[in-house]
Amino acid sequence: MFITATAPAKVILFGEHAVVYGKPAIAVPVSGIRASASLDTHVPDGHGLRIIAPDLEPARDVDDALSLTARLVFDALGTPLPDANVVVQSQIPIASGLGSGAAVSTALARVLSAAVDCPLDLATLNALIYEVEKVHHGTPSGIDNTVIVYERPVYFVRECPIEHIAIGMPFTLVIADTGQRAPTRESVGDVRKLLETQPEQTQPILDSIAEIAEAARFAIETGNAVELGHLMSSNHQLLQKLTVSSTELDTLIKAAESAGALGAKLSGGGRGGNMVALVTPESAKTIAQALMDAGAYRVISTLVS
Ligand code: MEV
């Protein structure tokens, strides 16, 4: 038997960091960039389950997350591990705000459960990947695993039922990578310190991010792209105040705005990784070029519909 399963990248449009503290956030899947897991049972008896991840960094937490994923899948299913090789690959750069950890674990869990003919339902898979996310991020909100497992735009509030957003009018995003890797765990930890040491300044920032996410949901549902763009740029200014932007992110965001983007912001943990710009279909190419000229490491466009 040879089977493959995949999972998409994600981009957070509103509310990162604040979402850790119970505020709403909005994220969409990026289906064009994916992680995959291919399982091959053509191995000798007693071979065991071997997970091979050639293009993921040989970081200990990647290994830990992959073996934890496998263990949780077989615990949930109550079946023994099959004899097989599994090759895990990803087009999603690690530590770049696009959900690489959750996507890799989701693809792996899917292929393992398919191999024993017990595909996991989405809610069980989501809960399982959330456990694995704790290895990567320490105190994840759960938004990354949710948008990746369901592969649908989501309005997410921690510990509340998942709400999928209806898209009033399709919109185009250009996503640009600074090429700098920045572990989410660190930026999340620094925001926590900020909240503990300067609560009077930090809490109002989180509250304002929440208001923006609420307004953004309405703009998405009613197809108001101009308003959505303004809200993205306002969200970015608040993320700067939370100290999670970087010179490179700010340079790319300015470049996108100067080239005509409706709005732009960092996406995910920040301090590096990716930024996202809202563009019109006609301006997407020009803005992508402006981002490359401004030093982006990689630029992709995606349609949210
Ligand atoms: C990471 O993709 C998003 C953060 O809000 C952390 C989290 O929600 O767990 C920074």
Short mmCIF file of C-alpha atoms and ligand atoms in Angstrom, two decimals:
data_model
loop_
_atom_site.label_atom_id
_atom_site.label_comp_id
_atom_site.label_asym_id
_atom_site.label_seq_id
_atom_site.Cartn_x
_atom_site.Cartn_y
_atom_site.Cartn_z
CA MET A 1 0.00 0.00 0.00
CA PHE A 2 1.23 3.50 -0.85
CA ILE A 3 -0.91 6.44 0.27
CA THR A 4 -0.45 10.18 0.62
CA ALA A 5 -2.27 12.81 2.69
CA THR A 6 -1.79 16.57 2.74
CA ALA A 7 -2.67 19.70 4.71
CA PRO A 8 -2.52 23.38 3.73
CA ALA A 9 -0.63 26.39 5.09
CA LYS A 10 -2.60 29.15 6.80
CA VAL A 11 -2.41 32.89 7.12
CA ILE A 12 -3.78 34.87 10.05
CA LEU A 13 -5.56 37.99 8.79
CA PHE A 14 -6.49 39.51 12.15
CA GLY A 15 -5.96 39.00 15.85
CA GLU A 16 -2.71 37.05 16.24
CA HIS A 17 -1.26 37.29 19.76
CA ALA A 18 -4.49 38.77 21.17
CA VAL A 19 -6.14 35.42 20.36
CA VAL A 20 -3.91 33.77 22.98
CA TYR A 21 -5.79 35.88 25.59
CA GLY A 22 -9.30 34.96 24.45
CA LYS A 23 -9.76 37.69 21.83
CA PRO A 24 -11.20 36.84 18.38
CA ALA A 25 -8.96 36.20 15.38
CA ILE A 26 -9.52 35.46 11.70
CA ALA A 27 -7.44 33.04 9.64
CA VAL A 28 -7.74 31.51 6.18
CA PRO A 29 -6.15 28.41 4.65
CA VAL A 30 -3.55 28.80 1.90
CA SER A 31 -4.36 25.73 -0.13
CA GLY A 32 -1.62 26.30 -2.74
CA ILE A 33 1.21 25.59 -0.27
CA ARG A 34 1.00 22.25 1.50
CA ALA A 35 2.64 19.71 3.74
CA SER A 36 2.38 16.06 2.72
CA ALA A 37 2.94 12.63 4.26
CA SER A 38 3.39 9.53 2.09
CA LEU A 39 3.17 6.10 3.67
CA ASP A 40 4.64 2.96 2.14
CA THR A 41 3.96 -0.46 3.66
CA HIS A 42 6.39 -2.29 1.34
CA VAL A 43 8.79 -3.01 4.21
CA PRO A 44 9.89 -6.22 5.95
CA ASP A 45 7.79 -7.60 8.84
CA GLY A 46 8.90 -6.18 12.19
CA HIS A 47 10.23 -3.03 10.47
CA GLY A 48 8.12 -0.83 12.75
CA LEU A 49 6.91 2.65 11.85
CA ARG A 50 9.67 4.95 10.62
CA ILE A 51 8.99 8.61 10.01
CA ILE A 52 11.44 10.35 7.70
CA ALA A 53 11.37 14.13 7.29
CA PRO A 54 14.15 14.97 4.82
CA ASP A 55 13.43 18.66 4.35
CA LEU A 56 12.41 19.60 7.84
CA GLU A 57 15.17 20.88 10.05
CA PRO A 58 16.76 18.21 12.25
CA ALA A 59 15.38 20.15 15.22
CA ARG A 60 14.47 18.13 18.29
CA ASP A 61 11.02 19.66 18.54
CA VAL A 62 10.20 18.54 14.95
CA ASP A 63 11.11 14.95 15.84
CA ASP A 64 9.20 15.19 19.11
CA ALA A 65 6.14 16.59 17.36
CA LEU A 66 6.15 13.87 14.68
CA SER A 67 6.50 11.00 17.13
CA LEU A 68 3.90 12.54 19.43
CA THR A 69 1.51 12.84 16.48
CA ALA A 70 1.95 9.14 15.67
CA ARG A 71 1.49 8.11 19.30
CA LEU A 72 -1.66 10.21 19.72
CA VAL A 73 -3.18 8.84 16.51
CA PHE A 74 -2.73 5.23 17.54
CA ASP A 75 -3.85 5.95 21.13
CA ALA A 76 -7.01 7.58 19.74
CA LEU A 77 -7.68 4.68 17.38
CA GLY A 78 -6.61 1.90 19.77
CA THR A 79 -4.75 0.10 16.97
CA PRO A 80 -1.10 -1.08 16.85
CA LEU A 81 1.47 0.84 14.78
CA PRO A 82 1.74 -0.50 11.22
CA ASP A 83 5.04 -1.57 9.68
CA ALA A 84 5.74 1.25 7.23
CA ASN A 85 7.96 4.11 6.15
CA VAL A 86 6.38 7.54 6.15
CA VAL A 87 8.04 10.42 4.31
CA VAL A 88 6.92 13.83 5.53
CA GLN A 89 7.60 16.83 3.28
CA SER A 90 6.55 20.43 3.34
CA GLN A 91 6.46 23.38 0.98
CA ILE A 92 5.69 25.57 3.99
CA PRO A 93 8.75 27.26 5.48
CA ILE A 94 9.33 26.48 9.17
CA ALA A 95 8.91 29.23 11.79
CA SER A 96 7.53 31.69 9.28
CA GLY A 97 3.97 32.25 10.51
CA LEU A 98 2.31 29.97 7.94
CA GLY A 99 1.48 27.08 10.25
CA SER A 100 4.12 24.63 9.07
CA GLY A 101 4.10 22.65 12.35
CA ALA A 102 0.33 22.14 12.40
CA ALA A 103 0.22 21.32 8.67
CA VAL A 104 2.96 18.69 8.91
CA SER A 105 1.31 17.03 11.92
CA THR A 106 -2.10 17.11 10.23
CA ALA A 107 -0.78 15.46 7.05
CA LEU A 108 0.98 12.80 9.13
CA ALA A 109 -2.07 12.07 11.32
CA ARG A 110 -4.23 11.80 8.21
CA VAL A 111 -1.97 9.33 6.45
CA LEU A 112 -1.51 7.18 9.56
CA SER A 113 -5.22 6.94 10.29
CA ALA A 114 -5.94 6.20 6.61
CA ALA A 115 -3.33 3.43 6.68
CA VAL A 116 -5.26 1.55 9.35
CA ASP A 117 -8.53 2.35 7.60
CA CYS A 118 -9.89 4.55 10.42
CA PRO A 119 -9.85 8.15 9.13
CA LEU A 120 -10.17 10.55 12.05
CA ASP A 121 -13.16 12.90 12.01
CA LEU A 122 -12.23 16.60 11.83
CA ALA A 123 -13.06 17.40 15.47
CA THR A 124 -10.93 14.52 16.80
CA LEU A 125 -8.08 15.37 14.43
CA ASN A 126 -8.23 19.02 15.47
CA ALA A 127 -8.07 18.17 19.19
CA LEU A 128 -5.16 15.83 18.53
CA ILE A 129 -3.14 18.37 16.53
CA TYR A 130 -3.77 20.98 19.24
CA GLU A 131 -1.94 18.67 21.67
CA VAL A 132 0.98 18.47 19.25
CA GLU A 133 0.98 22.27 18.81
CA LYS A 134 1.81 22.59 22.50
CA VAL A 135 5.19 20.99 21.72
CA HIS A 136 5.89 23.68 19.11
CA HIS A 137 4.45 26.76 20.79
CA GLY A 138 4.00 26.14 24.50
CA THR A 139 0.66 27.96 24.90
CA PRO A 140 -1.02 27.88 21.49
CA SER A 141 -4.45 29.43 21.08
CA GLY A 142 -5.54 26.62 18.75
CA ILE A 143 -6.21 28.84 15.73
CA ASP A 144 -3.47 27.30 13.55
CA ASN A 145 -4.63 23.69 13.92
CA THR A 146 -8.27 24.73 13.48
CA VAL A 147 -7.88 26.59 10.18
CA ILE A 148 -5.52 23.93 8.84
CA VAL A 149 -7.55 20.87 9.83
CA TYR A 150 -10.88 22.30 8.59
CA GLU A 151 -9.24 24.10 5.62
CA ARG A 152 -11.87 26.84 5.78
CA PRO A 153 -11.78 30.52 6.78
CA VAL A 154 -12.37 30.72 10.51
CA TYR A 155 -13.42 33.28 13.10
CA PHE A 156 -11.76 31.85 16.14
CA VAL A 157 -12.14 32.51 19.85
CA ARG A 158 -10.26 30.22 22.20
CA GLU A 159 -12.44 27.58 23.85
CA CYS A 160 -15.55 28.66 21.90
CA PRO A 161 -17.31 26.64 19.17
CA ILE A 162 -15.62 27.08 15.79
CA GLU A 163 -17.27 29.63 13.51
CA HIS A 164 -16.60 29.47 9.77
CA ILE A 165 -16.90 32.82 7.98
CA ALA A 166 -18.88 33.33 4.80
CA ILE A 167 -16.84 35.31 2.26
CA GLY A 168 -19.03 38.12 0.88
CA MET A 169 -16.76 38.68 -2.11
CA PRO A 170 -13.61 36.73 -3.02
CA PHE A 171 -10.41 38.63 -2.24
CA THR A 172 -6.77 38.30 -3.24
CA LEU A 173 -3.85 38.16 -0.85
CA VAL A 174 -0.17 38.52 -1.60
CA ILE A 175 1.98 36.84 1.04
CA ALA A 176 5.68 37.68 1.26
CA ASP A 177 8.38 35.97 3.29
CA THR A 178 11.10 38.03 4.96
CA GLY A 179 13.26 34.89 4.91
CA GLN A 180 13.87 35.38 8.63
CA ARG A 181 12.79 32.51 10.81
CA ALA A 182 11.23 33.46 14.09
CA PRO A 183 9.92 30.89 16.58
CA THR A 184 6.35 31.72 17.65
CA ARG A 185 7.11 30.50 21.15
CA GLU A 186 9.52 33.44 21.66
CA SER A 187 7.28 36.25 20.43
CA VAL A 188 4.31 34.80 22.35
CA GLY A 189 6.50 34.66 25.48
CA ASP A 190 7.59 38.28 25.03
CA VAL A 191 4.00 39.50 24.63
CA ARG A 192 3.12 37.62 27.81
CA LYS A 193 5.98 39.39 29.64
CA LEU A 194 4.78 42.73 28.27
CA LEU A 195 1.27 42.04 29.53
CA GLU A 196 2.60 41.06 32.95
CA THR A 197 5.01 43.97 33.35
CA GLN A 198 3.01 46.73 31.59
CA PRO A 199 -0.65 45.70 31.82
CA GLU A 200 -2.01 49.30 31.60
CA GLN A 201 -0.37 49.84 28.20
CA THR A 202 -0.71 46.30 26.83
CA GLN A 203 -4.29 45.34 27.69
CA PRO A 204 -5.81 48.25 25.67
CA ILE A 205 -3.74 47.14 22.64
CA LEU A 206 -5.22 43.63 22.88
CA ASP A 207 -8.70 45.14 23.27
CA SER A 208 -8.23 47.29 20.15
CA ILE A 209 -7.01 44.27 18.16
CA ALA A 210 -10.21 42.48 19.21
CA GLU A 211 -12.36 45.40 18.00
CA ILE A 212 -10.54 45.33 14.67
CA ALA A 213 -11.12 41.59 14.29
CA GLU A 214 -14.85 42.07 14.93
CA ALA A 215 -15.05 44.84 12.34
CA ALA A 216 -13.02 42.74 9.91
CA ARG A 217 -15.45 39.87 10.14
CA PHE A 218 -18.24 42.23 9.06
CA ALA A 219 -16.08 43.63 6.21
CA ILE A 220 -15.30 40.09 4.98
CA GLU A 221 -18.92 38.99 5.13
CA THR A 222 -20.14 42.10 3.33
CA GLY A 223 -17.30 42.11 0.79
CA ASN A 224 -15.92 45.54 1.80
CA ALA A 225 -12.32 45.20 0.60
CA VAL A 226 -11.37 48.86 1.15
CA GLU A 227 -12.44 48.72 4.79
CA LEU A 228 -10.72 45.34 5.19
CA GLY A 229 -7.45 46.82 3.96
CA HIS A 230 -7.63 49.72 6.42
CA LEU A 231 -8.30 47.29 9.24
CA MET A 232 -5.27 45.19 8.29
CA SER A 233 -2.97 48.20 8.39
CA SER A 234 -4.44 49.31 11.75
CA ASN A 235 -3.92 45.79 13.11
CA HIS A 236 -0.28 45.96 12.02
CA GLN A 237 0.29 49.22 13.92
CA LEU A 238 -1.00 47.56 17.07
CA LEU A 239 1.27 44.55 16.49
CA GLN A 240 4.19 46.97 16.21
CA LYS A 241 3.24 48.29 19.65
CA LEU A 242 3.28 44.72 20.94
CA THR A 243 6.93 44.64 19.72
CA VAL A 244 6.35 41.70 17.37
CA SER A 245 7.16 43.38 14.06
CA SER A 246 10.68 43.72 12.65
CA THR A 247 12.51 46.11 10.32
CA GLU A 248 12.20 43.60 7.48
CA LEU A 249 8.45 43.11 8.02
CA ASP A 250 7.90 46.87 8.19
CA THR A 251 9.91 47.38 4.99
CA LEU A 252 7.78 44.83 3.10
CA ILE A 253 4.55 46.26 4.50
CA LYS A 254 5.50 49.79 3.42
CA ALA A 255 6.52 48.51 -0.02
CA ALA A 256 3.15 46.79 -0.48
CA GLU A 257 1.23 49.86 0.62
CA SER A 258 3.29 52.18 -1.60
CA ALA A 259 2.65 49.85 -4.56
CA GLY A 260 -1.12 50.15 -4.04
CA ALA A 261 -2.11 47.39 -1.60
CA LEU A 262 -5.40 48.06 0.17
CA GLY A 263 -3.72 47.14 3.44
CA ALA A 264 -0.91 45.00 4.84
CA LYS A 265 0.28 43.49 8.08
CA LEU A 266 2.55 40.88 9.55
CA SER A 267 0.97 37.48 9.95
CA GLY A 268 1.46 34.91 12.70
CA GLY A 269 3.99 35.21 15.48
CA GLY A 270 5.95 38.03 13.81
CA ARG A 271 9.59 39.19 14.38
CA GLY A 272 10.20 37.74 10.91
CA GLY A 273 8.31 35.20 8.87
CA ASN A 274 5.59 36.40 6.53
CA MET A 275 3.53 39.50 5.90
CA VAL A 276 0.22 39.58 4.05
CA ALA A 277 -1.18 42.28 1.78
CA LEU A 278 -4.74 42.67 0.54
CA VAL A 279 -4.67 43.52 -3.17
CA THR A 280 -6.97 43.75 -6.15
CA PRO A 281 -6.57 41.00 -8.77
CA GLU A 282 -5.27 43.66 -11.22
CA SER A 283 -2.58 44.96 -8.84
CA ALA A 284 -1.39 41.57 -7.52
CA LYS A 285 1.51 41.22 -9.97
CA THR A 286 2.82 44.77 -9.48
CA ILE A 287 2.64 44.43 -5.71
CA ALA A 288 4.33 41.01 -5.77
CA GLN A 289 7.16 42.55 -7.83
CA ALA A 290 7.43 45.53 -5.45
CA LEU A 291 7.77 43.07 -2.56
CA MET A 292 10.53 41.13 -4.34
CA ASP A 293 12.30 44.43 -5.11
CA ALA A 294 12.04 45.35 -1.42
CA GLY A 295 13.88 42.16 -0.45
CA ALA A 296 11.19 39.51 -0.04
CA TYR A 297 12.58 35.99 -0.04
CA ARG A 298 9.45 34.50 -1.62
CA VAL A 299 6.06 35.88 -2.67
CA ILE A 300 2.85 33.99 -3.35
CA SER A 301 -0.69 35.05 -4.19
CA THR A 302 -3.81 33.32 -3.01
CA LEU A 303 -7.51 33.86 -3.64
CA VAL A 304 -9.84 33.62 -0.62
CA SER A 305 -13.29 32.56 -1.75
C1 MEV B 1 0.63 31.94 15.62
O1 MEV B 1 0.35 31.50 14.31
C2 MEV B 1 -0.43 32.85 16.13
C3 MEV B 1 -0.24 33.39 17.55
O2 MEV B 1 -1.42 34.14 17.86
C4 MEV B 1 -0.05 32.29 18.55
C5 MEV B 1 -1.28 31.43 18.77
O3 MEV B 1 -2.38 31.85 18.42
O4 MEV B 1 -1.12 30.36 19.34
C6 MEV B 1 0.94 34.34 17.63
#
